[in-house]
Amino acid sequence: DVQLQESGPGLVKPSQSLSLTCSVTGYSITSGYYWNWIRQFPGNKLEWMGYISYDGTNNYNPSLKNRISITRDTSKNQFFLKLNSVTTEDTATYYCARGWLLSYWGQGTLVTVSA
Amino acid sequence: DIVMTQSPSSLAMSVGQKVTMTCNSSQSLLNTSNQKNFLAWCQQKPGQSPKLLVYFASTRESGVPDRFIGSGSGTDFTLTISSVQAEDLADYFCQQHYSTPFTFGSGTKLEIK
């Protein structure tokens, strides 16, 4: 069965970078699909942040401008989110999910941006 | 960006009642090459991550009960729960996967009386 699991720091200071890992089991991230990062703000609004495709290509939400980077380690079957220059408005639960249908989600990890 | 608008924002229903919620997109989600609408519905129960219920506007994901019925085309879509159950207490979101950036509606919160 396909499973995704997010991990990373739960607290980040303003102006620093947020870095998260999504570990995937049950399916190789190089075999197919887009591998997405999505976040959910307090109040429940969902925002698609971007993806890395099975072939390594990226697509990012323009709203995040040049702050976002999604990379991967195929040997560990993991992909990563890095968000630079965070502010308190980046406080959210961060999810990784598979495919453009978002058919599998991780359990999410809460990241709080605070001094 | 395609703007997704959901209504109502919340509703409270009794077990066994029929529930209808709507989702409208700011542009058509119909892919004319395959005649499929690139609209999905997901369910988020309290404390859980979202779960895909319906895709291509009307195709139920494997394992989803048949009381969940998606319909609509173009810019107007509906999710119907034919006979709501207590376990359907959740937030329901629509999501377009027609073009990036993928976007979501603001959600409908379903409460059970």
mmCIF file of N, CA and C in Angstrom, chain A:
data_model
loop_
_atom_site.group_PDB
_atom_site.id
_atom_site.type_symbol
_atom_site.label_atom_id
_atom_site.label_comp_id
_atom_site.label_asym_id
_atom_site.label_seq_id
_atom_site.Cartn_x
_atom_site.Cartn_y
_atom_site.Cartn_z
ATOM 1 N N ASP A 1 0.847 -1.185 0.000
ATOM 2 C CA ASP A 1 0.000 0.000 0.000
ATOM 3 C C ASP A 1 0.889 1.243 0.000
ATOM 4 N N VAL A 2 0.482 2.264 -0.732
ATOM 5 C CA VAL A 2 1.257 3.500 -0.818
ATOM 6 C C VAL A 2 1.076 4.312 0.463
ATOM 7 N N GLN A 3 2.165 4.753 1.014
ATOM 8 C CA GLN A 3 2.099 5.610 2.201
ATOM 9 C C GLN A 3 3.093 6.763 2.050
ATOM 10 N N LEU A 4 2.667 7.937 2.536
ATOM 11 C CA LEU A 4 3.520 9.114 2.541
ATOM 12 C C LEU A 4 3.595 9.632 3.969
ATOM 13 N N GLN A 5 4.775 10.105 4.344
ATOM 14 C CA GLN A 5 4.986 10.562 5.719
ATOM 15 C C GLN A 5 5.853 11.809 5.700
ATOM 16 N N GLU A 6 5.302 12.910 6.230
ATOM 17 C CA GLU A 6 6.059 14.150 6.321
ATOM 18 C C GLU A 6 6.883 14.176 7.600
ATOM 19 N N SER A 7 8.005 14.860 7.553
ATOM 20 C CA SER A 7 8.820 15.054 8.745
ATOM 21 C C SER A 7 9.604 16.353 8.614
ATOM 22 N N GLY A 8 9.941 16.918 9.767
ATOM 23 C CA GLY A 8 10.703 18.155 9.779
ATOM 24 C C GLY A 8 10.413 18.958 11.032
ATOM 25 N N PRO A 9 11.116 20.076 11.173
ATOM 26 C CA PRO A 9 10.935 20.910 12.376
ATOM 27 C C PRO A 9 9.524 21.462 12.484
ATOM 28 N N GLY A 10 9.019 21.520 13.702
ATOM 29 C CA GLY A 10 7.689 22.066 13.928
ATOM 30 C C GLY A 10 7.695 23.566 14.189
ATOM 31 N N LEU A 11 8.878 24.124 14.386
ATOM 32 C CA LEU A 11 8.990 25.550 14.692
ATOM 33 C C LEU A 11 10.134 26.151 13.880
ATOM 34 N N VAL A 12 9.842 27.229 13.194
ATOM 35 C CA VAL A 12 10.838 27.918 12.373
ATOM 36 C C VAL A 12 10.754 29.414 12.696
ATOM 37 N N LYS A 13 11.898 30.061 12.758
ATOM 38 C CA LYS A 13 11.909 31.503 13.050
ATOM 39 C C LYS A 13 11.660 32.306 11.776
ATOM 40 N N PRO A 14 11.020 33.443 11.923
ATOM 41 C CA PRO A 14 10.816 34.323 10.758
ATOM 42 C C PRO A 14 12.136 34.648 10.072
ATOM 43 N N SER A 15 12.079 34.735 8.756
ATOM 44 C CA SER A 15 13.183 35.019 7.841
ATOM 45 C C SER A 15 14.049 33.792 7.555
ATOM 46 N N GLN A 16 13.874 32.715 8.301
ATOM 47 C CA GLN A 16 14.651 31.506 8.060
ATOM 48 C C GLN A 16 13.976 30.651 6.993
ATOM 49 N N SER A 17 14.562 29.485 6.750
ATOM 50 C CA SER A 17 14.017 28.559 5.761
ATOM 51 C C SER A 17 13.303 27.401 6.442
ATOM 52 N N LEU A 18 12.232 26.980 5.822
ATOM 53 C CA LEU A 18 11.448 25.817 6.259
ATOM 54 C C LEU A 18 11.856 24.649 5.376
ATOM 55 N N SER A 19 12.205 23.535 5.989
ATOM 56 C CA SER A 19 12.607 22.356 5.223
ATOM 57 C C SER A 19 11.859 21.139 5.731
ATOM 58 N N LEU A 20 11.188 20.447 4.826
ATOM 59 C CA LEU A 20 10.419 19.256 5.162
ATOM 60 C C LEU A 20 10.779 18.113 4.230
ATOM 61 N N THR A 21 10.595 16.905 4.738
ATOM 62 C CA THR A 21 10.836 15.683 3.966
ATOM 63 C C THR A 21 9.549 14.893 3.865
ATOM 64 N N CYS A 22 9.317 14.328 2.695
ATOM 65 C CA CYS A 22 8.225 13.383 2.497
ATOM 66 C C CYS A 22 8.842 12.030 2.140
ATOM 67 N N SER A 23 8.632 11.064 2.999
ATOM 68 C CA SER A 23 9.144 9.709 2.761
ATOM 69 C C SER A 23 8.010 8.854 2.194
ATOM 70 N N VAL A 24 8.287 8.195 1.090
ATOM 71 C CA VAL A 24 7.270 7.426 0.389
ATOM 72 C C VAL A 24 7.601 5.942 0.473
ATOM 73 N N THR A 25 6.620 5.135 0.814
ATOM 74 C CA THR A 25 6.766 3.683 0.791
ATOM 75 C C THR A 25 5.665 3.085 -0.061
ATOM 76 N N GLY A 26 5.943 1.942 -0.653
ATOM 77 C CA GLY A 26 4.950 1.238 -1.451
ATOM 78 C C GLY A 26 4.911 1.640 -2.910
ATOM 79 N N TYR A 27 5.693 2.616 -3.309
ATOM 80 C CA TYR A 27 5.728 3.052 -4.712
ATOM 81 C C TYR A 27 6.977 3.879 -4.927
ATOM 82 N N SER A 28 7.632 3.673 -6.042
ATOM 83 C CA SER A 28 8.828 4.451 -6.357
ATOM 84 C C SER A 28 8.457 5.797 -6.952
ATOM 85 N N ILE A 29 9.052 6.855 -6.427
ATOM 86 C CA ILE A 29 8.729 8.199 -6.920
ATOM 87 C C ILE A 29 9.246 8.443 -8.331
ATOM 88 N N THR A 30 10.031 7.511 -8.862
ATOM 89 C CA THR A 30 10.506 7.638 -10.243
ATOM 90 C C THR A 30 9.656 6.829 -11.223
ATOM 91 N N SER A 31 8.666 6.084 -10.705
ATOM 92 C CA SER A 31 7.851 5.229 -11.577
ATOM 93 C C SER A 31 6.695 5.971 -12.240
ATOM 94 N N GLY A 32 6.265 7.041 -11.623
ATOM 95 C CA GLY A 32 5.135 7.782 -12.193
ATOM 96 C C GLY A 32 4.613 8.825 -11.225
ATOM 97 N N TYR A 33 3.669 9.627 -11.718
ATOM 98 C CA TYR A 33 2.933 10.598 -10.909
ATOM 99 C C TYR A 33 3.709 11.879 -10.607
ATOM 100 N N TYR A 34 2.929 12.889 -10.229
ATOM 101 C CA TYR A 34 3.466 14.103 -9.642
ATOM 102 C C TYR A 34 3.501 13.906 -8.133
ATOM 103 N N TRP A 35 4.490 14.501 -7.483
ATOM 104 C CA TRP A 35 4.644 14.391 -6.031
ATOM 105 C C TRP A 35 4.574 15.805 -5.477
ATOM 106 N N ASN A 36 3.467 16.049 -4.749
ATOM 107 C CA ASN A 36 3.050 17.397 -4.416
ATOM 108 C C ASN A 36 3.321 17.777 -2.970
ATOM 109 N N TRP A 37 3.429 19.087 -2.773
ATOM 110 C CA TRP A 37 3.325 19.683 -1.446
ATOM 111 C C TRP A 37 2.108 20.606 -1.434
ATOM 112 N N ILE A 38 1.328 20.461 -0.381
ATOM 113 C CA ILE A 38 0.111 21.245 -0.186
ATOM 114 C C ILE A 38 0.112 21.709 1.265
ATOM 115 N N ARG A 39 -0.393 22.894 1.513
ATOM 116 C CA ARG A 39 -0.482 23.327 2.900
ATOM 117 C C ARG A 39 -1.895 23.779 3.234
ATOM 118 N N GLN A 40 -2.203 23.684 4.505
ATOM 119 C CA GLN A 40 -3.526 24.068 4.999
ATOM 120 C C GLN A 40 -3.333 25.053 6.137
ATOM 121 N N PHE A 41 -3.835 26.243 5.922
ATOM 122 C CA PHE A 41 -3.687 27.329 6.894
ATOM 123 C C PHE A 41 -4.686 27.177 8.032
ATOM 124 N N PRO A 42 -4.423 27.800 9.148
ATOM 125 C CA PRO A 42 -5.439 27.884 10.205
ATOM 126 C C PRO A 42 -6.704 28.472 9.602
ATOM 127 N N GLY A 43 -7.835 27.844 9.876
ATOM 128 C CA GLY A 43 -9.065 28.250 9.195
ATOM 129 C C GLY A 43 -9.389 27.344 8.034
ATOM 130 N N ASN A 44 -8.435 26.442 7.683
ATOM 131 C CA ASN A 44 -8.672 25.334 6.755
ATOM 132 C C ASN A 44 -8.498 25.607 5.275
ATOM 133 N N LYS A 45 -8.088 26.792 4.894
ATOM 134 C CA LYS A 45 -7.833 27.039 3.474
ATOM 135 C C LYS A 45 -6.667 26.167 3.001
ATOM 136 N N LEU A 46 -6.865 25.532 1.840
ATOM 137 C CA LEU A 46 -5.840 24.680 1.239
ATOM 138 C C LEU A 46 -5.134 25.413 0.103
ATOM 139 N N GLU A 47 -3.814 25.251 0.033
ATOM 140 C CA GLU A 47 -3.029 25.857 -1.034
ATOM 141 C C GLU A 47 -2.068 24.812 -1.608
ATOM 142 N N TRP A 48 -2.170 24.601 -2.924
ATOM 143 C CA TRP A 48 -1.205 23.747 -3.612
ATOM 144 C C TRP A 48 0.078 24.548 -3.784
ATOM 145 N N MET A 49 1.199 23.954 -3.380
ATOM 146 C CA MET A 49 2.462 24.681 -3.424
ATOM 147 C C MET A 49 3.293 24.332 -4.659
ATOM 148 N N GLY A 50 3.259 23.079 -5.049
ATOM 149 C CA GLY A 50 4.038 22.680 -6.205
ATOM 150 C C GLY A 50 4.278 21.180 -6.207
ATOM 151 N N TYR A 51 4.930 20.720 -7.275
ATOM 152 C CA TYR A 51 5.254 19.301 -7.345
ATOM 153 C C TYR A 51 6.600 19.068 -8.003
ATOM 154 N N ILE A 52 7.107 17.865 -7.783
ATOM 155 C CA ILE A 52 8.199 17.334 -8.566
ATOM 156 C C ILE A 52 7.662 16.085 -9.256
ATOM 157 N N SER A 53 7.873 16.009 -10.529
ATOM 158 C CA SER A 53 7.343 14.901 -11.306
ATOM 159 C C SER A 53 8.247 13.675 -11.193
ATOM 160 N N TYR A 54 7.734 12.538 -11.639
ATOM 161 C CA TYR A 54 8.519 11.296 -11.605
ATOM 162 C C TYR A 54 9.825 11.433 -12.399
ATOM 163 N N ASP A 55 9.820 12.346 -13.392
ATOM 164 C CA ASP A 55 11.021 12.534 -14.212
ATOM 165 C C ASP A 55 11.883 13.691 -13.715
ATOM 166 N N GLY A 56 11.518 14.271 -12.561
ATOM 167 C CA GLY A 56 12.343 15.301 -11.949
ATOM 168 C C GLY A 56 11.985 16.724 -12.299
ATOM 169 N N THR A 57 10.984 16.925 -13.141
ATOM 170 C CA THR A 57 10.593 18.287 -13.488
ATOM 171 C C THR A 57 9.733 18.892 -12.390
ATOM 172 N N ASN A 58 9.786 20.204 -12.281
ATOM 173 C CA ASN A 58 9.074 20.925 -11.228
ATOM 174 C C ASN A 58 7.985 21.820 -11.794
ATOM 175 N N ASN A 59 7.005 22.075 -10.954
ATOM 176 C CA ASN A 59 5.982 23.062 -11.245
ATOM 177 C C ASN A 59 5.610 23.688 -9.921
ATOM 178 N N TYR A 60 5.714 25.008 -9.825
ATOM 179 C CA TYR A 60 5.483 25.695 -8.569
ATOM 180 C C TYR A 60 4.318 26.674 -8.684
ATOM 181 N N ASN A 61 3.678 26.927 -7.562
ATOM 182 C CA ASN A 61 2.639 27.942 -7.518
ATOM 183 C C ASN A 61 3.302 29.314 -7.619
ATOM 184 N N PRO A 62 2.917 30.112 -8.594
ATOM 185 C CA PRO A 62 3.533 31.443 -8.736
ATOM 186 C C PRO A 62 3.380 32.325 -7.508
ATOM 187 N N SER A 63 2.377 32.025 -6.671
ATOM 188 C CA SER A 63 2.164 32.840 -5.464
ATOM 189 C C SER A 63 3.347 32.753 -4.498
ATOM 190 N N LEU A 64 4.124 31.689 -4.667
ATOM 191 C CA LEU A 64 5.282 31.496 -3.784
ATOM 192 C C LEU A 64 6.543 32.079 -4.387
ATOM 193 N N LYS A 65 6.386 32.646 -5.553
ATOM 194 C CA LYS A 65 7.448 33.368 -6.254
ATOM 195 C C LYS A 65 8.724 32.561 -6.281
ATOM 196 N N ASN A 66 9.805 33.091 -5.828
ATOM 197 C CA ASN A 66 11.083 32.387 -5.875
ATOM 198 C C ASN A 66 11.483 31.804 -4.534
ATOM 199 N N ARG A 67 10.524 31.642 -3.646
ATOM 200 C CA ARG A 67 10.854 31.154 -2.302
ATOM 201 C C ARG A 67 10.898 29.650 -2.194
ATOM 202 N N ILE A 68 10.336 28.928 -3.178
ATOM 203 C CA ILE A 68 10.105 27.502 -3.028
ATOM 204 C C ILE A 68 11.064 26.684 -3.889
ATOM 205 N N SER A 69 11.414 25.530 -3.330
ATOM 206 C CA SER A 69 12.190 24.557 -4.079
ATOM 207 C C SER A 69 11.743 23.162 -3.644
ATOM 208 N N ILE A 70 11.462 22.302 -4.620
ATOM 209 C CA ILE A 70 11.116 20.902 -4.347
ATOM 210 C C ILE A 70 12.149 20.029 -5.040
ATOM 211 N N THR A 71 12.807 19.216 -4.268
ATOM 212 C CA THR A 71 13.849 18.331 -4.783
ATOM 213 C C THR A 71 13.578 16.911 -4.321
ATOM 214 N N ARG A 72 14.464 15.986 -4.684
ATOM 215 C CA ARG A 72 14.231 14.592 -4.307
ATOM 216 C C ARG A 72 15.543 13.844 -4.126
ATOM 217 N N ASP A 73 15.440 12.726 -3.412
ATOM 218 C CA ASP A 73 16.533 11.763 -3.304
ATOM 219 C C ASP A 73 15.951 10.421 -3.722
ATOM 220 N N THR A 74 16.212 10.033 -4.935
ATOM 221 C CA THR A 74 15.588 8.816 -5.460
ATOM 222 C C THR A 74 16.101 7.570 -4.748
ATOM 223 N N SER A 75 17.314 7.612 -4.231
ATOM 224 C CA SER A 75 17.867 6.441 -3.542
ATOM 225 C C SER A 75 17.130 6.159 -2.234
ATOM 226 N N LYS A 76 16.567 7.215 -1.654
ATOM 227 C CA LYS A 76 15.827 7.052 -0.394
ATOM 228 C C LYS A 76 14.315 7.108 -0.615
ATOM 229 N N ASN A 77 13.919 7.320 -1.848
ATOM 230 C CA ASN A 77 12.491 7.453 -2.199
ATOM 231 C C ASN A 77 11.822 8.567 -1.368
ATOM 232 N N GLN A 78 12.500 9.687 -1.338
ATOM 233 C CA GLN A 78 12.024 10.848 -0.593
ATOM 234 C C GLN A 78 12.003 12.079 -1.496
ATOM 235 N N PHE A 79 11.104 13.000 -1.193
ATOM 236 C CA PHE A 79 11.188 14.304 -1.816
ATOM 237 C C PHE A 79 11.056 15.373 -0.732
ATOM 238 N N PHE A 80 11.498 16.574 -1.085
ATOM 239 C CA PHE A 80 11.736 17.594 -0.073
ATOM 240 C C PHE A 80 11.098 18.928 -0.480
ATOM 241 N N LEU A 81 10.732 19.664 0.549
ATOM 242 C CA LEU A 81 10.250 21.031 0.366
ATOM 243 C C LEU A 81 11.194 21.982 1.086
ATOM 244 N N LYS A 82 11.584 23.039 0.394
ATOM 245 C CA LYS A 82 12.294 24.117 1.048
ATOM 246 C C LYS A 82 11.591 25.417 0.706
ATOM 247 N N LEU A 83 11.245 26.163 1.751
ATOM 248 C CA LEU A 83 10.578 27.448 1.580
ATOM 249 C C LEU A 83 11.418 28.497 2.298
ATOM 250 N N ASN A 84 11.887 29.451 1.548
ATOM 251 C CA ASN A 84 12.793 30.461 2.089
ATOM 252 C C ASN A 84 12.047 31.678 2.626
ATOM 253 N N SER A 85 12.749 32.412 3.458
ATOM 254 C CA SER A 85 12.266 33.716 3.947
ATOM 255 C C SER A 85 10.857 33.633 4.502
ATOM 256 N N VAL A 86 10.646 32.705 5.423
ATOM 257 C CA VAL A 86 9.293 32.489 5.943
ATOM 258 C C VAL A 86 8.858 33.636 6.843
ATOM 259 N N THR A 87 7.551 33.828 6.889
ATOM 260 C CA THR A 87 6.918 34.773 7.802
ATOM 261 C C THR A 87 5.855 34.028 8.586
ATOM 262 N N THR A 88 5.222 34.740 9.508
ATOM 263 C CA THR A 88 4.178 34.104 10.309
ATOM 264 C C THR A 88 3.032 33.613 9.427
ATOM 265 N N GLU A 89 2.878 34.193 8.244
ATOM 266 C CA GLU A 89 1.814 33.763 7.327
ATOM 267 C C GLU A 89 2.081 32.397 6.700
ATOM 268 N N ASP A 90 3.269 31.860 6.910
ATOM 269 C CA ASP A 90 3.580 30.516 6.425
ATOM 270 C C ASP A 90 3.253 29.446 7.462
ATOM 271 N N THR A 91 2.733 29.860 8.600
ATOM 272 C CA THR A 91 2.279 28.892 9.603
ATOM 273 C C THR A 91 1.120 28.083 9.030
ATOM 274 N N ALA A 92 1.276 26.775 9.014
ATOM 275 C CA ALA A 92 0.280 25.910 8.366
ATOM 276 C C ALA A 92 0.615 24.453 8.665
ATOM 277 N N THR A 93 -0.332 23.587 8.342
ATOM 278 C CA THR A 93 -0.056 22.157 8.294
ATOM 279 C C THR A 93 0.361 21.830 6.868
ATOM 280 N N TYR A 94 1.495 21.188 6.726
ATOM 281 C CA TYR A 94 2.059 20.876 5.417
ATOM 282 C C TYR A 94 1.847 19.393 5.122
ATOM 283 N N TYR A 95 1.310 19.142 3.924
ATOM 284 C CA TYR A 95 1.051 17.787 3.481
ATOM 285 C C TYR A 95 1.849 17.492 2.206
ATOM 286 N N CYS A 96 2.246 16.235 2.067
ATOM 287 C CA CYS A 96 2.692 15.757 0.761
ATOM 288 C C CYS A 96 1.602 14.829 0.221
ATOM 289 N N ALA A 97 1.488 14.774 -1.085
ATOM 290 C CA ALA A 97 0.420 13.988 -1.708
ATOM 291 C C ALA A 97 0.857 13.532 -3.096
ATOM 292 N N ARG A 98 0.275 12.417 -3.538
ATOM 293 C CA ARG A 98 0.651 11.827 -4.819
ATOM 294 C C ARG A 98 -0.345 12.159 -5.925
ATOM 295 N N GLY A 99 0.192 12.497 -7.089
ATOM 296 C CA GLY A 99 -0.616 12.592 -8.287
ATOM 297 C C GLY A 99 -1.383 13.888 -8.418
ATOM 298 N N TRP A 100 -1.858 14.156 -9.650
ATOM 299 C CA TRP A 100 -2.655 15.373 -9.825
ATOM 300 C C TRP A 100 -4.056 15.194 -9.271
ATOM 301 N N LEU A 101 -4.426 13.941 -8.960
ATOM 302 C CA LEU A 101 -5.688 13.692 -8.267
ATOM 303 C C LEU A 101 -5.531 13.739 -6.755
ATOM 304 N N LEU A 102 -4.294 13.839 -6.269
ATOM 305 C CA LEU A 102 -4.036 13.854 -4.830
ATOM 306 C C LEU A 102 -4.697 12.638 -4.182
ATOM 307 N N SER A 103 -4.429 11.471 -4.743
ATOM 308 C CA SER A 103 -5.123 10.259 -4.312
ATOM 309 C C SER A 103 -4.539 9.664 -3.032
ATOM 310 N N TYR A 104 -3.321 10.038 -2.678
ATOM 311 C CA TYR A 104 -2.733 9.613 -1.409
ATOM 312 C C TYR A 104 -2.103 10.830 -0.749
ATOM 313 N N TRP A 105 -2.400 10.973 0.550
ATOM 314 C CA TRP A 105 -1.864 12.092 1.334
ATOM 315 C C TRP A 105 -1.088 11.553 2.529
ATOM 316 N N GLY A 106 -0.106 12.322 2.967
ATOM 317 C CA GLY A 106 0.501 12.053 4.249
ATOM 318 C C GLY A 106 -0.419 12.530 5.370
ATOM 319 N N GLN A 107 0.002 12.336 6.596
ATOM 320 C CA GLN A 107 -0.836 12.711 7.741
ATOM 321 C C GLN A 107 -0.684 14.197 8.072
ATOM 322 N N GLY A 108 0.312 14.851 7.471
ATOM 323 C CA GLY A 108 0.510 16.276 7.678
ATOM 324 C C GLY A 108 1.408 16.575 8.856
ATOM 325 N N THR A 109 2.098 17.706 8.755
ATOM 326 C CA THR A 109 2.938 18.156 9.855
ATOM 327 C C THR A 109 2.729 19.653 10.056
ATOM 328 N N LEU A 110 2.476 20.038 11.286
ATOM 329 C CA LEU A 110 2.239 21.439 11.601
ATOM 330 C C LEU A 110 3.565 22.171 11.725
ATOM 331 N N VAL A 111 3.689 23.248 10.999
ATOM 332 C CA VAL A 111 4.862 24.109 11.103
ATOM 333 C C VAL A 111 4.410 25.487 11.559
ATOM 334 N N THR A 112 4.981 25.911 12.647
ATOM 335 C CA THR A 112 4.679 27.226 13.198
ATOM 336 C C THR A 112 5.867 28.147 12.966
ATOM 337 N N VAL A 113 5.603 29.330 12.421
ATOM 338 C CA VAL A 113 6.653 30.320 12.233
ATOM 339 C C VAL A 113 6.502 31.361 13.327
ATOM 340 N N SER A 114 7.491 31.400 14.200
ATOM 341 C CA SER A 114 7.416 32.305 15.342
ATOM 342 C C SER A 114 8.818 32.553 15.886
ATOM 343 N N ALA A 115 9.022 33.760 16.399
ATOM 344 C CA ALA A 115 10.300 34.085 17.008
ATOM 345 C C ALA A 115 10.416 33.460 18.406
#
